[in-house]
Amino acid sequence: MRKIDWYILKKLFVTFFFCMFLFTFIAVAVDSSEKTDDFVKSGLTTSQIITQYYFGFVPYIWGLLFPLFVFIAVIFLTSRMAARSEVIAILASGTSYDRFLRPYVIGGFLLALMLWFANRYVIPKAQEMRSNFQAIYIDKYGVKSDPFHTSTIYKRSDPNTYVGFRYYDTSSKTASGFYLDRVKDNRVVYNLRADIMTWDTAKRNWKLTNATERYINGLQETVNIKHEMHLNLNIKPADLRDDEYIKDKLTTPDLRKFIKMEELRGSEGLNTLKVELYRRTATPFTVLLLTLIGVVVSSRRIRGGSGLHLAIGIVIAVVFILLDRFSTVFSIKGDFPPLIAAWLPDVIFGGVAYWLYRIAPK
């Protein structure tokens, strides 16, 4: 690391954090203006809104726009250096183009590492705070369905056990019309039905009321009727709440465990969770790619200066976002593999970055 490396790294980080905080103020101002009525209806004080909502909203915005902040910072910094002929002086001194790129690669790697850690552990905690506030104080004034009451639920408790019930109330943790089927060799060997199923907080299991057990052995059947019984089930009350923010709240280890459990239960629509899981690793790699693209695009001095460089950068960012959205939709709504959907934009723009590097004047 020499003086030129520290000079570029210092300028890169200062420009990046300036862009991040500037856009954060703009995002908070726009969001607060849109939710003013909801904040007034909530009856909360300003300090409560800040601590309960914006302490989660700000990291969410940072995680969402982090690659764009890095891209803009790199283009702005390098374009200014090119306009002041600093890039020409560096290359004319005998420094190779690859050597010139070294501090950018180091800076991009450090920023990518920061985002990777935040995506796995920090941002999900902030998302939990934001989504809880959103569900309690904002969504209830909209037209969304009631998340506290769910009807007609079917789940698989383990590879051989299937359960279902017609209605579940998350506030009282009570379900009605409960049934359970246990299968062996593609045949039902055990059936359990109950009028009411309630979570017993003391015993940490389910209490069934008016239950009927059937043990089936070929043509023989044994029936037991019980007014009350307790059942240990691999399903907890938290698993039955219809939470649309679940993928954002869980840390990466918890999200991976949750996906495995839902696969075991035979749940559908897991591509949304899988895309989120893979994207938490793919997005930091995007930071490194956009850093290289930004340097290559803006290191050449051209007529139009920083304005033209920023315009080119915005076009590249828009194309990347569109490609990312298309791959996500095809995976969630279709059969596109989630792993490919998360990494496809990076693969394509990796080729773009290499092509721009090859044609860049050195």
XYZ file of N, CA and C in Angstrom, residues 188-291:
312
model
N -52.688 -45.029 5.101
C -52.961 -44.354 6.361
C -53.053 -45.390 7.473
N -52.182 -45.268 8.471
C -52.183 -46.221 9.582
C -52.702 -45.589 10.869
N -52.806 -44.263 10.878
C -53.283 -43.589 12.096
C -53.998 -42.314 11.692
N -55.174 -42.095 12.284
C -55.948 -40.889 12.017
C -56.407 -40.287 13.345
N -56.270 -38.980 13.457
C -56.664 -38.275 14.675
C -57.467 -37.046 14.289
N -58.626 -36.886 14.927
C -59.472 -35.723 14.677
C -59.891 -35.110 16.004
N -60.053 -33.774 15.999
C -60.471 -33.074 17.212
C -61.255 -31.834 16.816
N -62.213 -31.483 17.679
C -62.999 -30.276 17.409
C -62.177 -29.012 17.646
N -61.405 -28.999 18.725
C -60.633 -27.812 19.093
C -59.192 -28.215 19.378
N -58.245 -27.388 18.937
C -56.827 -27.579 19.236
C -56.297 -26.262 19.805
N -55.726 -26.295 21.008
C -55.242 -25.095 21.687
C -53.817 -25.310 22.170
N -52.993 -24.281 22.053
C -51.601 -24.365 22.506
C -51.544 -24.233 24.018
N -50.925 -25.228 24.679
C -50.762 -25.236 26.127
C -49.398 -24.627 26.449
N -49.396 -23.399 26.948
C -48.137 -22.703 27.213
C -47.340 -23.330 28.350
N -48.014 -24.021 29.265
C -47.311 -24.646 30.392
C -46.574 -25.904 29.954
N -47.244 -26.756 29.187
C -46.648 -28.023 28.752
C -45.928 -27.911 27.411
N -46.081 -26.735 26.739
C -45.417 -26.514 25.453
C -45.822 -27.549 24.416
N -47.089 -27.891 24.395
C -47.622 -28.776 23.358
C -49.079 -28.402 23.100
N -49.748 -29.175 22.225
C -51.112 -28.865 21.835
C -52.109 -29.679 22.662
N -53.161 -29.016 23.111
C -54.238 -29.690 23.828
C -55.433 -29.854 22.892
N -55.906 -31.109 22.747
C -57.031 -31.413 21.863
C -58.285 -31.662 22.684
N -59.384 -31.147 22.199
C -60.675 -31.320 22.863
C -61.603 -32.122 21.952
N -62.296 -33.122 22.538
C -63.194 -34.013 21.782
C -62.434 -34.693 20.645
N -61.403 -35.432 21.035
C -60.544 -36.081 20.051
C -60.975 -37.517 19.792
N -60.769 -37.958 18.563
C -61.065 -39.328 18.155
C -59.849 -39.909 17.461
N -59.321 -41.008 18.017
C -58.154 -41.674 17.453
C -58.584 -42.930 16.722
N -57.977 -43.182 15.570
C -58.224 -44.410 14.811
C -56.889 -45.044 14.440
N -56.687 -46.281 14.882
C -55.519 -47.069 14.497
C -55.968 -48.058 13.432
N -55.404 -47.962 12.258
C -55.846 -48.746 11.110
C -54.797 -49.792 10.778
N -55.198 -51.035 10.751
C -54.324 -52.155 10.414
C -55.048 -53.023 9.394
N -54.847 -52.695 8.104
C -55.560 -53.422 7.062
C -57.055 -53.164 7.148
N -57.829 -54.243 7.304
C -59.275 -54.110 7.428
C -59.720 -53.921 8.863
N -58.786 -53.982 9.796
C -59.120 -53.809 11.206
C -58.881 -52.354 11.628
N -59.729 -51.916 12.551
C -59.638 -50.539 13.001
C -59.980 -50.457 14.484
N -59.143 -49.718 15.230
C -59.359 -49.499 16.660
C -59.637 -48.024 16.885
N -60.747 -47.734 17.589
C -61.179 -46.355 17.790
C -61.136 -46.018 19.273
N -60.494 -44.873 19.590
C -60.452 -44.355 20.955
C -61.011 -42.934 20.958
N -61.950 -42.673 21.829
C -62.544 -41.348 21.949
C -62.097 -40.737 23.272
N -61.532 -39.537 23.205
C -61.011 -38.876 24.396
C -61.580 -37.466 24.462
N -62.034 -37.107 25.651
C -62.546 -35.749 25.820
C -61.421 -34.720 25.748
N -60.233 -35.124 26.218
C -59.100 -34.206 26.198
C -57.808 -35.005 26.107
N -56.861 -34.542 25.305
C -55.562 -35.195 25.189
C -54.527 -34.159 24.743
N -53.256 -34.476 25.009
C -52.153 -33.591 24.634
C -51.349 -34.241 23.522
N -50.873 -33.407 22.599
C -50.186 -33.903 21.410
C -48.906 -33.100 21.191
N -47.787 -33.809 21.089
C -46.511 -33.187 20.725
C -46.400 -33.181 19.205
N -46.382 -32.001 18.649
C -46.389 -31.844 17.196
C -45.208 -30.973 16.787
N -44.607 -31.294 15.664
C -43.459 -30.533 15.173
C -43.911 -29.244 14.492
N -44.917 -28.621 15.039
C -45.443 -27.351 14.541
C -45.753 -26.481 15.744
N -45.220 -25.295 15.771
C -45.430 -24.367 16.874
C -46.332 -23.219 16.423
N -46.906 -22.463 17.374
C -47.778 -21.347 16.989
C -47.114 -20.343 16.051
N -45.815 -20.120 16.241
C -45.127 -19.162 15.372
C -45.105 -19.624 13.924
N -45.193 -20.958 13.701
C -45.170 -21.490 12.345
C -46.496 -21.309 11.626
N -47.542 -20.969 12.360
C -48.876 -20.896 11.770
C -49.315 -19.477 11.461
N -48.521 -18.510 11.859
C -48.892 -17.126 11.586
C -48.509 -16.760 10.164
N -49.442 -16.156 9.463
C -49.210 -15.749 8.078
C -48.415 -14.443 8.066
N -47.093 -14.568 8.043
C -46.207 -13.412 8.140
C -45.519 -13.197 6.798
N -45.923 -12.162 6.072
C -45.337 -11.898 4.761
C -43.920 -11.345 4.853
N -43.488 -10.946 6.038
C -42.149 -10.387 6.219
C -41.166 -11.418 6.764
N -41.548 -12.694 6.806
C -40.729 -13.695 7.477
C -39.346 -13.808 6.851
N -39.243 -13.703 5.526
C -37.947 -13.865 4.866
C -37.000 -12.714 5.179
N -37.554 -11.554 5.511
C -36.719 -10.400 5.815
C -36.266 -10.377 7.265
N -37.038 -11.014 8.156
C -36.744 -10.960 9.581
C -35.649 -11.925 10.009
N -35.517 -13.046 9.315
C -34.633 -14.110 9.777
C -33.192 -13.853 9.378
N -32.264 -14.092 10.292
C -30.850 -14.082 9.924
C -30.582 -15.249 8.982
N -29.448 -15.212 8.305
C -29.172 -16.241 7.301
C -29.162 -17.657 7.879
N -28.516 -17.930 9.031
C -28.619 -19.289 9.600
C -30.054 -19.684 9.930
N -30.840 -18.741 10.479
C -32.232 -19.043 10.806
C -33.064 -19.248 9.546
N -32.783 -18.468 8.521
C -33.518 -18.614 7.263
C -33.220 -19.955 6.617
N -31.969 -20.395 6.687
C -31.619 -21.701 6.126
C -32.329 -22.829 6.875
N -32.390 -22.733 8.208
C -33.107 -23.738 9.005
C -34.599 -23.717 8.696
N -35.139 -22.528 8.537
C -36.569 -22.394 8.255
C -36.914 -23.026 6.912
N -36.062 -22.838 5.904
C -36.312 -23.424 4.586
C -36.268 -24.948 4.666
N -35.292 -25.489 5.385
C -35.205 -26.946 5.525
C -36.427 -27.507 6.225
N -36.900 -26.812 7.256
C -38.089 -27.274 7.973
C -39.327 -27.228 7.085
N -39.471 -26.166 6.293
C -40.625 -26.058 5.404
C -40.560 -27.092 4.287
N -39.363 -27.415 3.817
C -39.230 -28.486 2.822
C -39.645 -29.821 3.419
N -39.286 -30.056 4.675
C -39.680 -31.286 5.349
C -41.193 -31.367 5.496
N -41.823 -30.218 5.712
C -43.274 -30.192 5.862
C -44.013 -30.206 4.534
N -43.282 -30.103 3.437
C -43.925 -30.120 2.136
C -44.584 -28.811 1.757
N -44.121 -27.689 2.321
C -44.712 -26.387 2.017
C -44.384 -25.978 0.589
N -45.291 -25.192 0.004
C -45.103 -24.687 -1.347
C -44.649 -23.241 -1.308
N -44.209 -22.726 -2.477
C -43.815 -21.331 -2.584
C -42.534 -20.979 -1.858
N -41.590 -21.914 -1.811
C -40.338 -21.666 -1.097
C -39.301 -20.947 -1.948
N -39.582 -20.758 -3.235
C -38.611 -20.084 -4.094
C -38.340 -18.658 -3.636
N -39.357 -18.004 -3.068
C -39.161 -16.650 -2.553
C -38.103 -16.633 -1.453
N -38.179 -17.610 -0.553
C -37.211 -17.695 0.533
C -35.823 -18.060 0.014
N -35.776 -18.969 -0.952
C -34.490 -19.420 -1.475
C -33.783 -18.316 -2.255
N -34.545 -17.552 -3.028
C -33.938 -16.427 -3.750
C -33.351 -15.421 -2.769
N -34.080 -15.142 -1.694
C -33.575 -14.233 -0.667
C -32.298 -14.781 -0.028
N -32.263 -16.085 0.233
C -31.088 -16.700 0.842
C -29.863 -16.570 -0.062
N -30.012 -16.901 -1.338
C -28.882 -16.842 -2.254
C -28.486 -15.400 -2.573
N -29.453 -14.491 -2.581
C -29.141 -13.108 -2.927
C -28.296 -12.440 -1.841
N -28.422 -12.898 -0.611
C -27.618 -12.303 0.465
C -26.123 -12.523 0.234
N -25.780 -13.527 -0.541
C -24.376 -13.736 -0.901
C -24.054 -13.118 -2.249
N -25.018 -13.128 -3.167
C -24.782 -12.603 -4.509
C -24.656 -11.088 -4.520
N -25.424 -10.390 -3.681
C -25.402 -8.928 -3.689
C -24.040 -8.352 -3.306
N -23.344 -8.875 -2.273
C -21.985 -8.369 -2.011
C -21.048 -8.538 -3.200
N -21.208 -9.634 -3.945
C -20.378 -9.811 -5.142
C -20.729 -8.747 -6.177
N -21.998 -8.322 -6.210
C -22.415 -7.245 -7.108
C -21.645 -5.967 -6.811
N -21.390 -5.703 -5.525
C -20.643 -4.503 -5.137
C -19.268 -4.491 -5.797
N -18.587 -5.624 -5.770
C -17.257 -5.707 -6.368
C -17.321 -5.514 -7.881
N -18.324 -6.114 -8.530
C -18.481 -5.963 -9.981
C -18.755 -4.513 -10.367
N -19.684 -3.879 -9.657
C -20.023 -2.499 -9.986
C -18.853 -1.563 -9.713
N -18.017 -1.902 -8.741
C -16.818 -1.105 -8.504
C -15.895 -1.133 -9.715
